[in-house]
GROMACS .gro file of N, CA, C and O in nm:
model
  528
    1MET      N    1  -2.031  -7.231  -2.273
    1MET     CA    2  -2.170  -7.242  -2.313
    1MET      C    3  -2.238  -7.339  -2.218
    1MET      O    4  -2.252  -7.455  -2.245
    2ARG      N    5  -2.275  -7.293  -2.103
    2ARG     CA    6  -2.343  -7.377  -2.005
    2ARG      C    7  -2.492  -7.375  -2.034
    2ARG      O    8  -2.548  -7.271  -2.065
    3GLU      N    9  -2.553  -7.493  -2.023
    3GLU     CA   10  -2.696  -7.498  -2.048
    3GLU      C   11  -2.770  -7.440  -1.928
    3GLU      O   12  -2.740  -7.470  -1.814
    4ALA      N   13  -2.865  -7.355  -1.956
    4ALA     CA   14  -2.942  -7.290  -1.851
    4ALA      C   15  -3.089  -7.308  -1.880
    4ALA      O   16  -3.128  -7.347  -1.990
    5GLU      N   17  -3.171  -7.275  -1.782
    5GLU     CA   18  -3.315  -7.285  -1.800
    5GLU      C   19  -3.358  -7.198  -1.917
    5GLU      O   20  -3.315  -7.084  -1.932
    6GLY      N   21  -3.442  -7.253  -2.002
    6GLY     CA   22  -3.491  -7.180  -2.118
    6GLY      C   23  -3.406  -7.196  -2.242
    6GLY      O   24  -3.442  -7.146  -2.348
    7ASP      N   25  -3.291  -7.264  -2.229
    7ASP     CA   26  -3.206  -7.286  -2.346
    7ASP      C   27  -3.270  -7.387  -2.440
    7ASP      O   28  -3.332  -7.484  -2.397
    8THR      N   29  -3.254  -7.363  -2.569
    8THR     CA   30  -3.300  -7.458  -2.670
    8THR      C   31  -3.179  -7.538  -2.719
    8THR      O   32  -3.068  -7.519  -2.671
    9ASP      N   33  -3.201  -7.625  -2.817
    9ASP     CA   34  -3.089  -7.701  -2.874
    9ASP      C   35  -3.031  -7.628  -2.996
    9ASP      O   36  -2.963  -7.687  -3.078
   10MET      N   37  -3.058  -7.499  -3.004
   10MET     CA   38  -3.004  -7.416  -3.112
   10MET      C   39  -2.898  -7.321  -3.055
   10MET      O   40  -2.908  -7.279  -2.940
   11VAL      N   41  -2.797  -7.291  -3.137
   11VAL     CA   42  -2.685  -7.208  -3.093
   11VAL      C   43  -2.656  -7.101  -3.198
   11VAL      O   44  -2.672  -7.126  -3.318
   12SER      N   45  -2.613  -6.985  -3.153
   12SER     CA   46  -2.566  -6.878  -3.241
   12SER      C   47  -2.421  -6.846  -3.206
   12SER      O   48  -2.386  -6.840  -3.088
   13LYS      N   49  -2.338  -6.826  -3.308
   13LYS     CA   50  -2.196  -6.792  -3.291
   13LYS      C   51  -2.164  -6.672  -3.378
   13LYS      O   52  -2.221  -6.656  -3.486
   14VAL      N   53  -2.069  -6.588  -3.332
   14VAL     CA   54  -2.038  -6.465  -3.405
   14VAL      C   55  -1.888  -6.454  -3.434
   14VAL      O   56  -1.806  -6.459  -3.341
   15LEU      N   57  -1.856  -6.437  -3.560
   15LEU     CA   58  -1.722  -6.408  -3.606
   15LEU      C   59  -1.708  -6.255  -3.604
   15LEU      O   60  -1.765  -6.187  -3.688
   16ILE      N   61  -1.635  -6.204  -3.504
   16ILE     CA   62  -1.615  -6.060  -3.490
   16ILE      C   63  -1.477  -6.028  -3.546
   16ILE      O   64  -1.377  -6.086  -3.502
   17VAL      N   65  -1.472  -5.938  -3.642
   17VAL     CA   66  -1.349  -5.907  -3.713
   17VAL      C   67  -1.309  -5.762  -3.689
   17VAL      O   68  -1.393  -5.672  -3.700
   18ASP      N   69  -1.180  -5.740  -3.659
   18ASP     CA   70  -1.133  -5.603  -3.638
   18ASP      C   71  -1.075  -5.546  -3.768
   18ASP      O   72  -1.074  -5.613  -3.872
   19ASP      N   73  -1.025  -5.424  -3.760
   19ASP     CA   74  -0.975  -5.357  -3.880
   19ASP      C   75  -0.840  -5.410  -3.929
   19ASP      O   76  -0.789  -5.366  -4.031
   20LYS      N   77  -0.782  -5.506  -3.858
   20LYS     CA   78  -0.656  -5.569  -3.900
   20LYS      C   79  -0.679  -5.711  -3.952
   20LYS      O   80  -0.585  -5.789  -3.961
   21ASN      N   81  -0.805  -5.744  -3.978
   21ASN     CA   82  -0.845  -5.877  -4.026
   21ASN      C   83  -0.816  -5.987  -3.924
   21ASN      O   84  -0.790  -6.102  -3.959
   22ARG      N   85  -0.822  -5.949  -3.796
   22ARG     CA   86  -0.810  -6.048  -3.689
   22ARG      C   87  -0.951  -6.078  -3.639
   22ARG      O   88  -1.039  -5.993  -3.646
   23PHE      N   89  -0.969  -6.198  -3.586
   23PHE     CA   90  -1.099  -6.235  -3.532
   23PHE      C   91  -1.087  -6.260  -3.382
   23PHE      O   92  -0.984  -6.303  -3.333
   24LEU      N   93  -1.196  -6.230  -3.312
   24LEU     CA   94  -1.201  -6.250  -3.168
   24LEU      C   95  -1.229  -6.396  -3.138
   24LEU      O   96  -1.324  -6.454  -3.189
   25SER      N   97  -1.144  -6.454  -3.054
   25SER     CA   98  -1.162  -6.593  -3.016
   25SER      C   99  -1.154  -6.605  -2.864
   25SER      O  100  -1.077  -6.533  -2.799
   26LEU      N  101  -1.234  -6.694  -2.811
   26LEU     CA  102  -1.240  -6.718  -2.666
   26LEU      C  103  -1.194  -6.859  -2.636
   26LEU      O  104  -1.235  -6.954  -2.702
   27LEU      N  105  -1.108  -6.874  -2.537
   27LEU     CA  106  -1.059  -7.006  -2.496
   27LEU      C  107  -1.160  -7.067  -2.401
   27LEU      O  108  -1.182  -7.018  -2.290
   28ARG      N  109  -1.221  -7.177  -2.446
   28ARG     CA  110  -1.326  -7.242  -2.369
   28ARG      C  111  -1.272  -7.296  -2.237
   28ARG      O  112  -1.157  -7.336  -2.227
   29ASP      N  113  -1.358  -7.299  -2.139
   29ASP     CA  114  -1.325  -7.348  -2.006
   29ASP      C  115  -1.280  -7.494  -2.011
   29ASP      O  116  -1.332  -7.572  -2.091
   30PRO      N  117  -1.186  -7.535  -1.925
   30PRO     CA  118  -1.142  -7.675  -1.925
   30PRO      C  119  -1.253  -7.773  -1.883
   30PRO      O  120  -1.244  -7.892  -1.913
   31ASP      N  121  -1.357  -7.723  -1.816
   31ASP     CA  122  -1.467  -7.809  -1.774
   31ASP      C  123  -1.585  -7.806  -1.870
   31ASP      O  124  -1.690  -7.864  -1.843
   32SER      N  125  -1.570  -7.739  -1.983
   32SER     CA  126  -1.679  -7.729  -2.081
   32SER      C  127  -1.716  -7.867  -2.134
   32SER      O  128  -1.629  -7.952  -2.158
   33LYS      N  129  -1.847  -7.889  -2.152
   33LYS     CA  130  -1.894  -8.017  -2.209
   33LYS      C  131  -1.852  -8.031  -2.354
   33LYS      O  132  -1.828  -8.141  -2.402
   34TYR      N  133  -1.845  -7.919  -2.425
   34TYR     CA  134  -1.812  -7.920  -2.567
   34TYR      C  135  -1.676  -7.854  -2.589
   34TYR      O  136  -1.657  -7.738  -2.557
   35LYS      N  137  -1.583  -7.930  -2.643
   35LYS     CA  138  -1.451  -7.880  -2.683
   35LYS      C  139  -1.380  -7.797  -2.574
   35LYS      O  140  -1.346  -7.681  -2.595
   36PRO      N  141  -1.355  -7.858  -2.457
   36PRO     CA  142  -1.281  -7.784  -2.355
   36PRO      C  143  -1.142  -7.746  -2.407
   36PRO      O  144  -1.083  -7.818  -2.488
   37ASN      N  145  -1.093  -7.632  -2.360
   37ASN     CA  146  -0.959  -7.582  -2.397
   37ASN      C  147  -0.942  -7.560  -2.547
   37ASN      O  148  -0.830  -7.568  -2.598
   38HIS      N  149  -1.049  -7.533  -2.617
   38HIS     CA  150  -1.043  -7.497  -2.760
   38HIS      C  151  -1.081  -7.350  -2.775
   38HIS      O  152  -1.161  -7.298  -2.697
   39TRP      N  153  -1.028  -7.286  -2.877
   39TRP     CA  154  -1.065  -7.148  -2.910
   39TRP      C  155  -1.193  -7.150  -2.992
   39TRP      O  156  -1.208  -7.230  -3.083
   40ASP      N  157  -1.285  -7.061  -2.958
   40ASP     CA  158  -1.417  -7.060  -3.021
   40ASP      C  159  -1.463  -6.915  -3.038
   40ASP      O  160  -1.407  -6.823  -2.979
   41PHE      N  161  -1.566  -6.897  -3.119
   41PHE     CA  162  -1.629  -6.766  -3.134
   41PHE      C  163  -1.718  -6.738  -3.014
   41PHE      O  164  -1.770  -6.832  -2.951
   42PRO      N  165  -1.744  -6.613  -2.983
   42PRO     CA  166  -1.847  -6.583  -2.883
   42PRO      C  167  -1.982  -6.635  -2.931
   42PRO      O  168  -2.009  -6.639  -3.051
   43GLY      N  169  -2.064  -6.676  -2.838
   43GLY     CA  170  -2.197  -6.724  -2.872
   43GLY      C  171  -2.247  -6.825  -2.773
   43GLY      O  172  -2.180  -6.857  -2.675
   44GLY      N  173  -2.366  -6.875  -2.800
   44GLY     CA  174  -2.424  -6.973  -2.709
   44GLY      C  175  -2.566  -7.009  -2.748
   44GLY      O  176  -2.612  -6.977  -2.858
   45HIS      N  177  -2.633  -7.074  -2.655
   45HIS     CA  178  -2.768  -7.126  -2.680
   45HIS      C  179  -2.870  -7.016  -2.702
   45HIS      O  180  -2.868  -6.912  -2.636
   46VAL      N  181  -2.959  -7.043  -2.795
   46VAL     CA  182  -3.075  -6.958  -2.818
   46VAL      C  183  -3.177  -6.992  -2.710
   46VAL      O  184  -3.200  -7.109  -2.680
   47LYS      N  185  -3.235  -6.890  -2.648
   47LYS     CA  186  -3.337  -6.913  -2.546
   47LYS      C  187  -3.474  -6.925  -2.612
   47LYS      O  188  -3.495  -6.879  -2.724
   48GLU      N  189  -3.567  -6.990  -2.542
   48GLU     CA  190  -3.704  -7.004  -2.592
   48GLU      C  191  -3.761  -6.866  -2.621
   48GLU      O  192  -3.747  -6.773  -2.542
   49GLY      N  193  -3.823  -6.850  -2.740
   49GLY     CA  194  -3.883  -6.723  -2.779
   49GLY      C  195  -3.785  -6.621  -2.835
   49GLY      O  196  -3.823  -6.509  -2.866
   50GLU      N  197  -3.659  -6.659  -2.849
   50GLU     CA  198  -3.555  -6.569  -2.897
   50GLU      C  199  -3.513  -6.611  -3.038
   50GLU      O  200  -3.509  -6.729  -3.068
   51SER      N  201  -3.479  -6.514  -3.121
   51SER     CA  202  -3.428  -6.547  -3.255
   51SER      C  203  -3.278  -6.577  -3.246
   51SER      O  204  -3.212  -6.542  -3.147
   52HIS      N  205  -3.225  -6.638  -3.351
   52HIS     CA  206  -3.080  -6.662  -3.357
   52HIS      C  207  -3.004  -6.530  -3.349
   52HIS      O  208  -2.901  -6.521  -3.282
   53GLU      N  209  -3.055  -6.427  -3.418
   53GLU     CA  210  -2.989  -6.297  -3.418
   53GLU      C  211  -2.987  -6.236  -3.277
   53GLU      O  212  -2.884  -6.184  -3.233
   54GLU      N  213  -3.100  -6.243  -3.210
   54GLU     CA  214  -3.107  -6.190  -3.073
   54GLU      C  215  -3.011  -6.265  -2.981
   54GLU      O  216  -2.944  -6.204  -2.897
   55ALA      N  217  -3.004  -6.396  -2.997
   55ALA     CA  218  -2.913  -6.476  -2.914
   55ALA      C  219  -2.767  -6.440  -2.942
   55ALA      O  220  -2.685  -6.432  -2.850
   56ALA      N  221  -2.734  -6.417  -3.069
   56ALA     CA  222  -2.597  -6.380  -3.105
   56ALA      C  223  -2.555  -6.250  -3.035
   56ALA      O  224  -2.446  -6.242  -2.977
   57VAL      N  225  -2.643  -6.151  -3.038
   57VAL     CA  226  -2.615  -6.022  -2.974
   57VAL      C  227  -2.607  -6.039  -2.822
   57VAL      O  228  -2.512  -5.989  -2.758
   58ARG      N  229  -2.704  -6.109  -2.763
   58ARG     CA  230  -2.707  -6.127  -2.617
   58ARG      C  231  -2.586  -6.205  -2.568
   58ARG      O  232  -2.517  -6.165  -2.473
   59GLU      N  233  -2.557  -6.319  -2.632
   59GLU     CA  234  -2.446  -6.403  -2.588
   59GLU      C  235  -2.311  -6.332  -2.603
   59GLU      O  236  -2.224  -6.347  -2.518
   60THR      N  237  -2.295  -6.256  -2.710
   60THR     CA  238  -2.170  -6.181  -2.727
   60THR      C  239  -2.152  -6.081  -2.614
   60THR      O  240  -2.043  -6.069  -2.556
   61LYS      N  241  -2.260  -6.012  -2.580
   61LYS     CA  242  -2.256  -5.915  -2.469
   61LYS      C  243  -2.223  -5.986  -2.338
   61LYS      O  244  -2.138  -5.940  -2.261
   62GLU      N  245  -2.290  -6.098  -2.311
   62GLU     CA  246  -2.268  -6.171  -2.186
   62GLU      C  247  -2.125  -6.223  -2.175
   62GLU      O  248  -2.064  -6.217  -2.069
   63GLU      N  249  -2.071  -6.277  -2.284
   63GLU     CA  250  -1.939  -6.341  -2.279
   63GLU      C  251  -1.823  -6.243  -2.291
   63GLU      O  252  -1.714  -6.272  -2.242
   64THR      N  253  -1.845  -6.129  -2.361
   64THR     CA  254  -1.733  -6.040  -2.388
   64THR      C  255  -1.752  -5.897  -2.341
   64THR      O  256  -1.655  -5.821  -2.336
   65GLY      N  257  -1.874  -5.856  -2.314
   65GLY     CA  258  -1.902  -5.718  -2.281
   65GLY      C  259  -1.917  -5.629  -2.404
   65GLY      O  260  -1.947  -5.511  -2.391
   66LEU      N  261  -1.896  -5.684  -2.524
   66LEU     CA  262  -1.904  -5.605  -2.647
   66LEU      C  263  -2.048  -5.594  -2.697
   66LEU      O  264  -2.126  -5.690  -2.686
   67ASP      N  265  -2.079  -5.479  -2.752
   67ASP     CA  266  -2.206  -5.459  -2.822
   67ASP      C  267  -2.178  -5.478  -2.971
   67ASP      O  268  -2.082  -5.421  -3.023
   68ILE      N  269  -2.260  -5.559  -3.038
   68ILE     CA  270  -2.241  -5.582  -3.181
   68ILE      C  271  -2.366  -5.538  -3.257
   68ILE      O  272  -2.476  -5.541  -3.204
   69LYS      N  273  -2.344  -5.496  -3.383
   69LYS     CA  274  -2.453  -5.455  -3.471
   69LYS      C  275  -2.423  -5.506  -3.611
   69LYS      O  276  -2.313  -5.550  -3.640
   70ASN      N  277  -2.523  -5.492  -3.696
   70ASN     CA  278  -2.507  -5.526  -3.839
   70ASN      C  279  -2.448  -5.665  -3.861
   70ASN      O  280  -2.353  -5.682  -3.937
   71ILE      N  281  -2.505  -5.763  -3.792
   71ILE     CA  282  -2.457  -5.900  -3.809
   71ILE      C  283  -2.518  -5.960  -3.936
   71ILE      O  284  -2.632  -5.930  -3.971
   72LYS      N  285  -2.438  -6.041  -4.003
   72LYS     CA  286  -2.481  -6.104  -4.127
   72LYS      C  287  -2.462  -6.255  -4.114
   72LYS      O  288  -2.355  -6.301  -4.072
   73LYS      N  289  -2.565  -6.330  -4.150
   73LYS     CA  290  -2.556  -6.475  -4.145
   73LYS      C  291  -2.457  -6.524  -4.250
   73LYS      O  292  -2.462  -6.484  -4.366
   74ILE      N  293  -2.364  -6.614  -4.207
   74ILE     CA  294  -2.263  -6.666  -4.300
   74ILE      C  295  -2.264  -6.817  -4.313
   74ILE      O  296  -2.195  -6.872  -4.397
   75GLY      N  297  -2.342  -6.886  -4.230
   75GLY     CA  298  -2.344  -7.031  -4.242
   75GLY      C  299  -2.421  -7.098  -4.131
   75GLY      O  300  -2.464  -7.034  -4.035
   76GLU      N  301  -2.438  -7.228  -4.149
   76GLU     CA  302  -2.506  -7.311  -4.050
   76GLU      C  303  -2.435  -7.445  -4.040
   76GLU      O  304  -2.369  -7.488  -4.135
   77ASP      N  305  -2.451  -7.510  -3.926
   77ASP     CA  306  -2.396  -7.643  -3.906
   77ASP      C  307  -2.496  -7.722  -3.823
   77ASP      O  308  -2.548  -7.671  -3.724
   78GLY      N  309  -2.524  -7.843  -3.865
   78GLY     CA  310  -2.620  -7.925  -3.792
   78GLY      C  311  -2.563  -8.057  -3.746
   78GLY      O  312  -2.636  -8.147  -3.711
   79SER      N  313  -2.430  -8.068  -3.743
   79SER     CA  314  -2.369  -8.196  -3.708
   79SER      C  315  -2.390  -8.235  -3.562
   79SER      O  316  -2.406  -8.352  -3.532
   80ARG      N  317  -2.392  -8.139  -3.472
   80ARG     CA  318  -2.411  -8.169  -3.330
   80ARG      C  319  -2.545  -8.114  -3.281
   80ARG      O  320  -2.621  -8.180  -3.216
   81MET      N  321  -2.571  -7.989  -3.312
   81MET     CA  322  -2.698  -7.923  -3.287
   81MET      C  323  -2.709  -7.813  -3.391
   81MET      O  324  -2.614  -7.790  -3.466
   82HIS      N  325  -2.819  -7.746  -3.400
   82HIS     CA  326  -2.836  -7.644  -3.503
   82HIS      C  327  -2.762  -7.515  -3.464
   82HIS      O  328  -2.804  -7.445  -3.372
   83VAL      N  329  -2.652  -7.488  -3.534
   83VAL     CA  330  -2.569  -7.371  -3.506
   83VAL      C  331  -2.577  -7.276  -3.626
   83VAL      O  332  -2.559  -7.320  -3.740
   84VAL      N  333  -2.603  -7.149  -3.599
   84VAL     CA  334  -2.603  -7.047  -3.704
   84VAL      C  335  -2.486  -6.952  -3.676
   84VAL      O  336  -2.467  -6.908  -3.562
   85PHE      N  337  -2.408  -6.925  -3.780
   85PHE     CA  338  -2.290  -6.839  -3.769
   85PHE      C  339  -2.318  -6.703  -3.832
   85PHE      O  340  -2.380  -6.695  -3.938
   86TYR      N  341  -2.268  -6.599  -3.766
   86TYR     CA  342  -2.280  -6.462  -3.813
   86TYR      C  343  -2.143  -6.398  -3.818
   86TYR      O  344  -2.049  -6.445  -3.753
   87ILE      N  345  -2.133  -6.291  -3.894
   87ILE     CA  346  -2.011  -6.211  -3.898
   87ILE      C  347  -2.047  -6.065  -3.877
   87ILE      O  348  -2.156  -6.022  -3.917
   88THR      N  349  -1.956  -5.992  -3.813
   88THR     CA  350  -1.971  -5.847  -3.801
   88THR      C  351  -1.834  -5.784  -3.785
   88THR      O  352  -1.741  -5.845  -3.734
   89ARG      N  353  -1.826  -5.663  -3.833
   89ARG     CA  354  -1.709  -5.577  -3.810
   89ARG      C  355  -1.752  -5.455  -3.729
   89ARG      O  356  -1.674  -5.364  -3.708
   90ASP      N  357  -1.877  -5.454  -3.687
   90ASP     CA  358  -1.938  -5.341  -3.619
   90ASP      C  359  -1.958  -5.376  -3.471
   90ASP      O  360  -2.058  -5.438  -3.434
   91TYR      N  361  -1.861  -5.339  -3.390
   91TYR     CA  362  -1.868  -5.369  -3.247
   91TYR      C  363  -1.816  -5.250  -3.169
   91TYR      O  364  -1.742  -5.166  -3.220
   92SER      N  365  -1.856  -5.243  -3.042
   92SER     CA  366  -1.809  -5.134  -2.956
   92SER      C  367  -1.800  -5.185  -2.813
   92SER      O  368  -1.859  -5.286  -2.777
   93GLY      N  369  -1.724  -5.111  -2.733
   93GLY     CA  370  -1.705  -5.146  -2.594
   93GLY      C  371  -1.568  -5.204  -2.569
   93GLY      O  372  -1.488  -5.223  -2.660
   94ASP      N  373  -1.543  -5.232  -2.444
   94ASP     CA  374  -1.418  -5.295  -2.401
   94ASP      C  375  -1.448  -5.439  -2.361
   94ASP      O  376  -1.552  -5.467  -2.300
   95ILE      N  377  -1.357  -5.527  -2.392
   95ILE     CA  378  -1.379  -5.668  -2.360
   95ILE      C  379  -1.367  -5.690  -2.210
   95ILE      O  380  -1.268  -5.656  -2.147
   96VAL      N  381  -1.475  -5.745  -2.154
   96VAL     CA  382  -1.479  -5.788  -2.015
   96VAL      C  383  -1.523  -5.934  -2.022
   96VAL      O  384  -1.640  -5.964  -2.047
   97LEU      N  385  -1.427  -6.023  -2.005
   97LEU     CA  386  -1.451  -6.166  -2.027
   97LEU      C  387  -1.530  -6.229  -1.913
   97LEU      O  388  -1.501  -6.206  -1.795
   98ASP      N  389  -1.631  -6.309  -1.949
   98ASP     CA  390  -1.705  -6.390  -1.853
   98ASP      C  391  -1.620  -6.512  -1.821
   98ASP      O  392  -1.612  -6.607  -1.899
   99LYS      N  393  -1.552  -6.510  -1.706
   99LYS     CA  394  -1.457  -6.616  -1.670
   99LYS      C  395  -1.525  -6.747  -1.631
   99LYS      O  396  -1.459  -6.847  -1.611
  100GLU      N  397  -1.657  -6.748  -1.619
  100GLU     CA  398  -1.726  -6.873  -1.588
  100GLU      C  399  -1.731  -6.964  -1.710
  100GLU      O  400  -1.743  -7.085  -1.697
  101GLU      N  401  -1.725  -6.905  -1.829
  101GLU     CA  402  -1.737  -6.983  -1.951
  101GLU      C  403  -1.607  -6.993  -2.030
  101GLU      O  404  -1.586  -7.090  -2.103
  102ASN      N  405  -1.522  -6.892  -2.019
  102ASN     CA  406  -1.401  -6.887  -2.100
  102ASN      C  407  -1.283  -6.842  -2.016
  102ASN      O  408  -1.297  -6.763  -1.924
  103GLN      N  409  -1.164  -6.893  -2.052
  103GLN     CA  410  -1.043  -6.865  -1.975
  103GLN      C  411  -0.976  -6.736  -2.016
  103GLN      O  412  -0.920  -6.665  -1.933
  104GLU      N  413  -0.975  -6.708  -2.146
  104GLU     CA  414  -0.910  -6.587  -2.197
  104GLU      C  415  -0.962  -6.556  -2.336
  104GLU      O  416  -1.035  -6.636  -2.395
  105PHE      N  417  -0.923  -6.439  -2.386
  105PHE     CA  418  -0.959  -6.402  -2.522
  105PHE      C  419  -0.834  -6.363  -2.598
  105PHE      O  420  -0.731  -6.329  -2.540
  106LYS      N  421  -0.845  -6.367  -2.731
  106LYS     CA  422  -0.732  -6.329  -2.815
  106LYS      C  423  -0.786  -6.285  -2.951
  106LYS      O  424  -0.879  -6.344  -3.003
  107TRP      N  425  -0.724  -6.180  -3.005
  107TRP     CA  426  -0.751  -6.141  -3.142
  107TRP      C  427  -0.650  -6.218  -3.227
  107TRP      O  428  -0.529  -6.196  -3.216
  108ILE      N  429  -0.698  -6.309  -3.310
  108ILE     CA  430  -0.612  -6.398  -3.388
  108ILE      C  431  -0.611  -6.354  -3.534
  108ILE      O  432  -0.718  -6.331  -3.593
  109LYS      N  433  -0.492  -6.344  -3.592
  109LYS     CA  434  -0.482  -6.314  -3.735
  109LYS      C  435  -0.542  -6.429  -3.813
  109LYS      O  436  -0.512  -6.546  -3.785
  110ALA      N  437  -0.626  -6.397  -3.910
  110ALA     CA  438  -0.693  -6.502  -3.988
  110ALA      C  439  -0.593  -6.601  -4.046
  110ALA      O  440  -0.617  -6.722  -4.046
  111GLU      N  441  -0.478  -6.551  -4.091
  111GLU     CA  442  -0.377  -6.638  -4.153
  111GLU      C  443  -0.315  -6.735  -4.053
  111GLU      O  444  -0.249  -6.831  -4.092
  112GLU      N  445  -0.334  -6.711  -3.924
  112GLU     CA  446  -0.274  -6.795  -3.820
  112GLU      C  447  -0.374  -6.888  -3.753
  112GLU      O  448  -0.345  -6.949  -3.651
  113VAL      N  449  -0.492  -6.903  -3.812
  113VAL     CA  450  -0.596  -6.986  -3.751
  113VAL      C  451  -0.548  -7.128  -3.725
  113VAL      O  452  -0.584  -7.190  -3.625
  114ASN      N  453  -0.463  -7.182  -3.812
  114ASN     CA  454  -0.415  -7.320  -3.795
  114ASN      C  455  -0.312  -7.334  -3.684
  114ASN      O  456  -0.276  -7.446  -3.647
  115ASN      N  457  -0.264  -7.223  -3.629
  115ASN     CA  458  -0.167  -7.229  -3.519
  115ASN      C  459  -0.233  -7.244  -3.383
  115ASN      O  460  -0.165  -7.252  -3.282
  116TYR      N  461  -0.365  -7.244  -3.381
  116TYR     CA  462  -0.440  -7.250  -3.256
  116TYR      C  463  -0.531  -7.373  -3.254
  116TYR      O  464  -0.573  -7.421  -3.358
  117ASN      N  465  -0.558  -7.419  -3.135
  117ASN     CA  466  -0.647  -7.533  -3.115
  117ASN      C  467  -0.792  -7.481  -3.120
  117ASN      O  468  -0.855  -7.459  -3.017
  118VAL      N  469  -0.840  -7.458  -3.242
  118VAL     CA  470  -0.973  -7.399  -3.259
  118VAL      C  471  -1.078  -7.507  -3.281
  118VAL      O  472  -1.047  -7.617  -3.328
  119VAL      N  473  -1.200  -7.475  -3.245
  119VAL     CA  474  -1.313  -7.560  -3.278
  119VAL      C  475  -1.317  -7.571  -3.431
  119VAL      O  476  -1.297  -7.471  -3.501
  120PRO      N  477  -1.340  -7.691  -3.489
  120PRO     CA  478  -1.334  -7.707  -3.635
  120PRO      C  479  -1.419  -7.609  -3.714
  120PRO      O  480  -1.376  -7.561  -3.819
  121THR      N  481  -1.537  -7.574  -3.665
  121THR     CA  482  -1.622  -7.480  -3.740
  121THR      C  483  -1.563  -7.339  -3.740
  121THR      O  484  -1.591  -7.261  -3.831
  122VAL      N  485  -1.483  -7.305  -3.640
  122VAL     CA  486  -1.415  -7.175  -3.639
  122VAL      C  487  -1.320  -7.169  -3.758
  122VAL      O  488  -1.319  -7.073  -3.834
  123LYS      N  489  -1.241  -7.272  -3.775
  123LYS     CA  490  -1.148  -7.280  -3.888
  123LYS      C  491  -1.224  -7.268  -4.020
  123LYS      O  492  -1.185  -7.191  -4.109
  124ASP      N  493  -1.332  -7.343  -4.031
  124ASP     CA  494  -1.412  -7.341  -4.155
  124ASP      C  495  -1.464  -7.201  -4.187
  124ASP      O  496  -1.454  -7.154  -4.300
  125MET      N  497  -1.520  -7.133  -4.088
  125MET     CA  498  -1.578  -7.001  -4.110
  125MET      C  499  -1.471  -6.896  -4.137
  125MET      O  500  -1.490  -6.808  -4.222
  126VAL      N  501  -1.358  -6.903  -4.067
  126VAL     CA  502  -1.249  -6.807  -4.090
  126VAL      C  503  -1.195  -6.824  -4.232
  126VAL      O  504  -1.175  -6.726  -4.304
  127GLU      N  505  -1.174  -6.948  -4.273
  127GLU     CA  506  -1.124  -6.973  -4.407
  127GLU      C  507  -1.222  -6.923  -4.512
  127GLU      O  508  -1.185  -6.859  -4.611
  128LYS      N  509  -1.350  -6.950  -4.490
  128LYS     CA  510  -1.454  -6.912  -4.587
  128LYS      C  511  -1.469  -6.760  -4.597
  128LYS      O  512  -1.482  -6.706  -4.707
  129GLU      N  513  -1.465  -6.691  -4.484
  129GLU     CA  514  -1.496  -6.548  -4.482
  129GLU      C  515  -1.375  -6.456  -4.489
  129GLU      O  516  -1.385  -6.346  -4.542
  130LEU      N  517  -1.262  -6.496  -4.433
  130LEU     CA  518  -1.147  -6.406  -4.422
  130LEU      C  519  -1.028  -6.445  -4.508
  130LEU      O  520  -0.939  -6.363  -4.529
  131LEU      N  521  -1.024  -6.568  -4.556
  131LEU     CA  522  -0.908  -6.613  -4.633
  131LEU      C  523  -0.945  -6.648  -4.776
  131LEU      O  524  -0.873  -6.721  -4.843
  132LYS      N  525  -1.058  -6.599  -4.823
  132LYS     CA  526  -1.102  -6.633  -4.958
  132LYS      C  527  -1.031  -6.553  -5.065
  132LYS      O  528  -0.972  -6.452  -5.042
   0.00000   0.00000   0.00000
């Protein structure tokens, strides 16, 4: 999540779930300002004039190559900046990872979230949405 011109202090993140109850996670770059070498959801900064939903769709496409639809808001966090979380099971395309922001991707079983060095809000959202 590199800051670029037009970025606001708001962020959108997407919990993408497959038909095996696994979620898509991206390993953050070692040079990332926020949580380097941690697993995180696709997402990033909302641009000026853009909604959180639009940012969620755009950032997911930029970071993974996936097209997502039917996203549903599942939570917010304001501890560092204003982050809105979404969930979807409706995605298409093949993953083409943006290597400038993330090192690799993995479909992680929800039950195994604690086995990975995930961003704390990832754990919170997975537990809330997939392990309830």
